[in-house]
Short mmCIF file of C-alpha atoms in Angstrom, two decimals:
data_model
loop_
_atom_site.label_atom_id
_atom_site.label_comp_id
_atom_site.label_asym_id
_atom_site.label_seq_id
_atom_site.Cartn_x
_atom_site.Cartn_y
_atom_site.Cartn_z
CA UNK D 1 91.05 97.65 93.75
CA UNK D 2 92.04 101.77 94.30
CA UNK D 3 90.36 101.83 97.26
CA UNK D 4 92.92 103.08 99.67
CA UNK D 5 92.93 107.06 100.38
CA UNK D 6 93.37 109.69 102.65
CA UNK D 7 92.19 113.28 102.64
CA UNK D 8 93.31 116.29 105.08
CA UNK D 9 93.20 119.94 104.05
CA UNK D 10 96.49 120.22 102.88
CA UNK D 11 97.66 116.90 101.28
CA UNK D 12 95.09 113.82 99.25
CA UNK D 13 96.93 110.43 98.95
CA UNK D 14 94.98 107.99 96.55
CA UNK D 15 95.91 104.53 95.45
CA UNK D 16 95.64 103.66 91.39
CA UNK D 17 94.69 101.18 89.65
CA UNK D 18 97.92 98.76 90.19
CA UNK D 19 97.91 98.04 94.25
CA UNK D 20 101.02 100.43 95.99
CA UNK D 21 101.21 102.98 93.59
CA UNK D 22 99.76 106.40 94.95
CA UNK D 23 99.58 109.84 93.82
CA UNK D 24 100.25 112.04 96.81
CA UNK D 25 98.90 115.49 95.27
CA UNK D 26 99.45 118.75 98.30
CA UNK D 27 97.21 121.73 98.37
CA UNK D 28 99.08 125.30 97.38
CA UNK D 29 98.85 127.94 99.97
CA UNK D 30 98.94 131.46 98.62
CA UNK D 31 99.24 134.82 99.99
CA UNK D 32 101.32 137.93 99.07
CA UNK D 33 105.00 136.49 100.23
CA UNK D 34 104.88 133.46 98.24
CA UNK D 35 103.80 129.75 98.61
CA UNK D 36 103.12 127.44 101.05
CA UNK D 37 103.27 123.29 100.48
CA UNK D 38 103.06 120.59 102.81
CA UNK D 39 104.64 117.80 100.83
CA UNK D 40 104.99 114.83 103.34
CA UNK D 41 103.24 113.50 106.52
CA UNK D 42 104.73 110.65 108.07
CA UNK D 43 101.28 109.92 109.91
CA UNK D 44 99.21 110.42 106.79
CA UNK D 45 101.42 107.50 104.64
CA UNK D 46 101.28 105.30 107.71
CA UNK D 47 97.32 105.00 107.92
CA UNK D 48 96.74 104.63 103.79
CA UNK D 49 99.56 102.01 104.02
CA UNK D 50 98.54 100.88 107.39
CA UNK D 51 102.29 100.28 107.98
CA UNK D 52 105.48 102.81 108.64
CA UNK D 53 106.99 105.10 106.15
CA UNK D 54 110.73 105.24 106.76
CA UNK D 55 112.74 107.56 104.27
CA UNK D 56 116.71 105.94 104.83
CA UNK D 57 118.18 107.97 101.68
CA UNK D 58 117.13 110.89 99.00
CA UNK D 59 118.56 111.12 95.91
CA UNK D 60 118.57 113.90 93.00
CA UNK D 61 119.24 112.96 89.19
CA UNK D 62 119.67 116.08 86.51
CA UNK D 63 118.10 114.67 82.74
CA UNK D 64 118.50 116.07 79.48
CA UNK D 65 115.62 116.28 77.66
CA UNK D 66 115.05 112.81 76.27
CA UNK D 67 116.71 110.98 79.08
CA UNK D 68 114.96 107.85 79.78
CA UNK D 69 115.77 106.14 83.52
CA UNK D 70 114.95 102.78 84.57
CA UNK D 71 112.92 100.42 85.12
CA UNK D 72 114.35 99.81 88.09
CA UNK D 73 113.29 98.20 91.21
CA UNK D 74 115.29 95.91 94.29
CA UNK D 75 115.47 92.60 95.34
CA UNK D 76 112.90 91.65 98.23
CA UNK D 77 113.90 91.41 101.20
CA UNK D 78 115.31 94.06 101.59
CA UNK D 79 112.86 95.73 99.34
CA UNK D 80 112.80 99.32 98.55
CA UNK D 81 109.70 102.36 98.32
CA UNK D 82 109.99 105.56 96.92
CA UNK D 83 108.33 108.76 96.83
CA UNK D 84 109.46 110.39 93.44
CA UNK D 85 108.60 114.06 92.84
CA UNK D 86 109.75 116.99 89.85
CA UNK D 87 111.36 119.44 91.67
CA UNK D 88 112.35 121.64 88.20
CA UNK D 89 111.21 120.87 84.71
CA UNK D 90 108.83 117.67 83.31
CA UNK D 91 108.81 114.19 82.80
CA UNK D 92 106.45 111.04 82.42
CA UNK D 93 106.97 108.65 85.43
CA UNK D 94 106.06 105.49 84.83
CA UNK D 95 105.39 102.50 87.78
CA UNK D 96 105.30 99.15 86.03
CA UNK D 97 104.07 96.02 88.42
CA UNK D 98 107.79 93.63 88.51
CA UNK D 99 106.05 91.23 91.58
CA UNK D 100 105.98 87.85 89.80
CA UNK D 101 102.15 86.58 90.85
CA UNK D 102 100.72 89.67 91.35
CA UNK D 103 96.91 90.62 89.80
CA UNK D 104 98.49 93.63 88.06
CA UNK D 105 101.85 91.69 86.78
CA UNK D 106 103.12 93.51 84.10
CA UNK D 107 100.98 96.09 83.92
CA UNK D 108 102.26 99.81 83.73
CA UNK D 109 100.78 103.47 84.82
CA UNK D 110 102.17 107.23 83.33
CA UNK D 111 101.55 109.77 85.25
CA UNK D 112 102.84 113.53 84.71
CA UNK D 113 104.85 115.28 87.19
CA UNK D 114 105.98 118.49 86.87
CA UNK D 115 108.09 121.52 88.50
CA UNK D 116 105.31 124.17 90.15
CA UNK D 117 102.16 121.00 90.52
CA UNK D 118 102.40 119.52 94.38
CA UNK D 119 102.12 116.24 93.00
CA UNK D 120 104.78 113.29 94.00
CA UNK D 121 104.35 109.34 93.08
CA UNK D 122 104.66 106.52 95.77
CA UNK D 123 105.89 103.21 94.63
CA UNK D 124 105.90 100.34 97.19
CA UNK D 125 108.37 97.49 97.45
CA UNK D 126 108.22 95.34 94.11
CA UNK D 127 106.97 98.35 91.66
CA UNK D 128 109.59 98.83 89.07
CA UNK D 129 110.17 102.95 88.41
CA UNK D 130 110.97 104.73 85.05
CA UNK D 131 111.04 108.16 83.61
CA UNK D 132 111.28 110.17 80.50
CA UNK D 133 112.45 113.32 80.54
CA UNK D 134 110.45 115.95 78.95
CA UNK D 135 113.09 119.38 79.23
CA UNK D 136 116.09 119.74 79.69
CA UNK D 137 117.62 120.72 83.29
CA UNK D 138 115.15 118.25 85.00
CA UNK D 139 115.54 117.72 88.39
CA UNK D 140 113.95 114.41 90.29
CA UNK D 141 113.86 113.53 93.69
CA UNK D 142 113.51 110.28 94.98
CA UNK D 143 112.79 109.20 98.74
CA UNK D 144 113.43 105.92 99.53
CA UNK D 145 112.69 103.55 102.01
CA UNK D 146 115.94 101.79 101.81
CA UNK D 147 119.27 102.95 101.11
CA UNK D 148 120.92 101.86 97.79
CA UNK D 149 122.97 98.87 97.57
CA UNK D 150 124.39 97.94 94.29
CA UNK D 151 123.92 93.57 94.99
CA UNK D 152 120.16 94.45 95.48
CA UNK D 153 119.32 96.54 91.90
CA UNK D 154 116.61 94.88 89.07
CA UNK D 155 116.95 96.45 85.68
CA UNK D 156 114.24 95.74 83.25
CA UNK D 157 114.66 96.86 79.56
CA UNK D 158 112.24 100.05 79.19
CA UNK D 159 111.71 99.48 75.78
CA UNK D 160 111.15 95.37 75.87
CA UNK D 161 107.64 95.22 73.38
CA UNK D 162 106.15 93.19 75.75
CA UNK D 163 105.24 96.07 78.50
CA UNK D 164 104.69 98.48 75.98
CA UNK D 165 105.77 101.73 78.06
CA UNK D 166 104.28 105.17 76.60
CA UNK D 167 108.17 105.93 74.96
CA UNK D 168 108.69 101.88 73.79
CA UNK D 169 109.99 102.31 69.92
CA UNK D 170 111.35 105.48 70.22
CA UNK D 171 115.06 105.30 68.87
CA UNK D 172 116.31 109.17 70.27
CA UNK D 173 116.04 108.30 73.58
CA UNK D 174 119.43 108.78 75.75
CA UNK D 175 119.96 105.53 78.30
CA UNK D 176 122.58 104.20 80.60
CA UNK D 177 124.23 101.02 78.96
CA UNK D 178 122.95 99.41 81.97
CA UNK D 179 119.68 100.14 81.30
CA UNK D 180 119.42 99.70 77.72
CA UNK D 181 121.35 95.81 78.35
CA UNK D 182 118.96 95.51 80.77
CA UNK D 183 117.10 92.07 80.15
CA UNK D 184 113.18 91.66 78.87
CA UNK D 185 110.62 91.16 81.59
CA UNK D 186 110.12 87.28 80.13
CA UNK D 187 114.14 87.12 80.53
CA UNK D 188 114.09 88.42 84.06
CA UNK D 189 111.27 85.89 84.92
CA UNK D 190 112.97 82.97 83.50
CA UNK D 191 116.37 84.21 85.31
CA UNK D 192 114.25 84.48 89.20
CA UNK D 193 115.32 88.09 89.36
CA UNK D 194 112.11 89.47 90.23
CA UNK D 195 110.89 89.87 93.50
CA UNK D 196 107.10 87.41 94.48
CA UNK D 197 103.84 89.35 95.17
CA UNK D 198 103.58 87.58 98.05
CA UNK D 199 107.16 88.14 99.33
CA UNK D 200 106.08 91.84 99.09
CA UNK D 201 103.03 91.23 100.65
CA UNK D 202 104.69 89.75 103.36
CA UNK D 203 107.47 91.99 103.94
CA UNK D 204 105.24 94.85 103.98
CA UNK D 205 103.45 93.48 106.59
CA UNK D 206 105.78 92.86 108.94
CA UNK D 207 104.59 89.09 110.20
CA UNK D 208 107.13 87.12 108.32
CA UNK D 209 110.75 87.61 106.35
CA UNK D 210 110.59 87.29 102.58
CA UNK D 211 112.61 84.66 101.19
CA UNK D 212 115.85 85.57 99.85
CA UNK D 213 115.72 83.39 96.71
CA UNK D 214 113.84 80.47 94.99
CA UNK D 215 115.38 78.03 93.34
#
């Protein structure tokens, strides 16, 4: 299922174990004025997708420690991928699978990103994205592949049982009152607010439009 990679010198993209999430980790150049990082390559996220990699808009959010964000994810079309990176202090990122019909529905991976590791999370149209922040003062970037518009936002509750994220049943967490009214993932199903694994599929690939709704 992770079988999509690519490898250069200075930057290994790898696919995990739920299809469109990648860990993007760069190499650290070192010599006696500092560091050296290459971070992105345009051409290197175009072959392991096999499709563009457009960034429209990048946003920076400052979390106490404690500060849980998300899930969130946007209605396909127009869909929306992100590259998320820690550019100062820690947190858990988690990518949970929101595309109704998908293998991997529902399903959820942690991985650890912190300030001074070259490592950055890609998230493809349909992945829902949260985080817990580990310190205080922590900074996140997010590139995305669509700019933000407020119609096209899914909230999922981070703490519904039922996906069982690493912080679920934690009661010190600090949360939006968006996110923590945010419905359950059986909720958002029985609403039609999640996006279709094969809408993704499709949109990704460029050979038809998704469809905007079904009722």
């Amino acid at each position: 299922m992770a079988d999509r990679r690519y490898t250069s010198r200075s930057l290994d993209i790898h696919e995990l174990d739920i299809p469109d999430v990648f860990v993007l980790t760069s190499r650290v150049f070192a010599d006696d004025r500092g560091e050296f990082v290459e971070s992105y390559r345009e051409d290197a996220l175009s072959e392991v997708l096999g499709r563009p990699f457009r960034i429209a808009q990048t946003n920076h959010s400052v979390s106490h420690a404690d500060v849980v964000r998300g899930v969130h994810s946007a209605r396909v079309p127009p869909g929306q991928a992100k590259i998320v990176s820690c550019l100062r202090g820690e947190i858990l990122d988690v990518s949970v699978d929101l595309r109704v019909g998908s293998p991997t529905f529902g399903r959820h991976l942690a991985v650890r990103l912190r300030a001074g590791e070259p490592r950055a999370v890609l998230l493809g149209e349909g992945i829902g994205h949260a985080f817990l922040a580990l310190r205080d003062d922590t900074l996140v970037q997010y590139q995305c592949s669509t700019g933000y518009v407020a119609g096209d936002v899914i909230a999922v509750d981070p703490l519904d049982p039922d996906l069982a994220l690493p912080f679920a049943g934690r009661t010190d967490l600090i949360m939006s009152r968006v996110d923590a009214g945010a419905p359950s993932l059986t909720e958002s199903v029985r609403r039609g607010l999640l996006p279709f694994y094969e809408d993704c599929r499709a949109l990704q690939a460029g050979t038809v439009a998704a469809a905007t709704s079904r009722l």
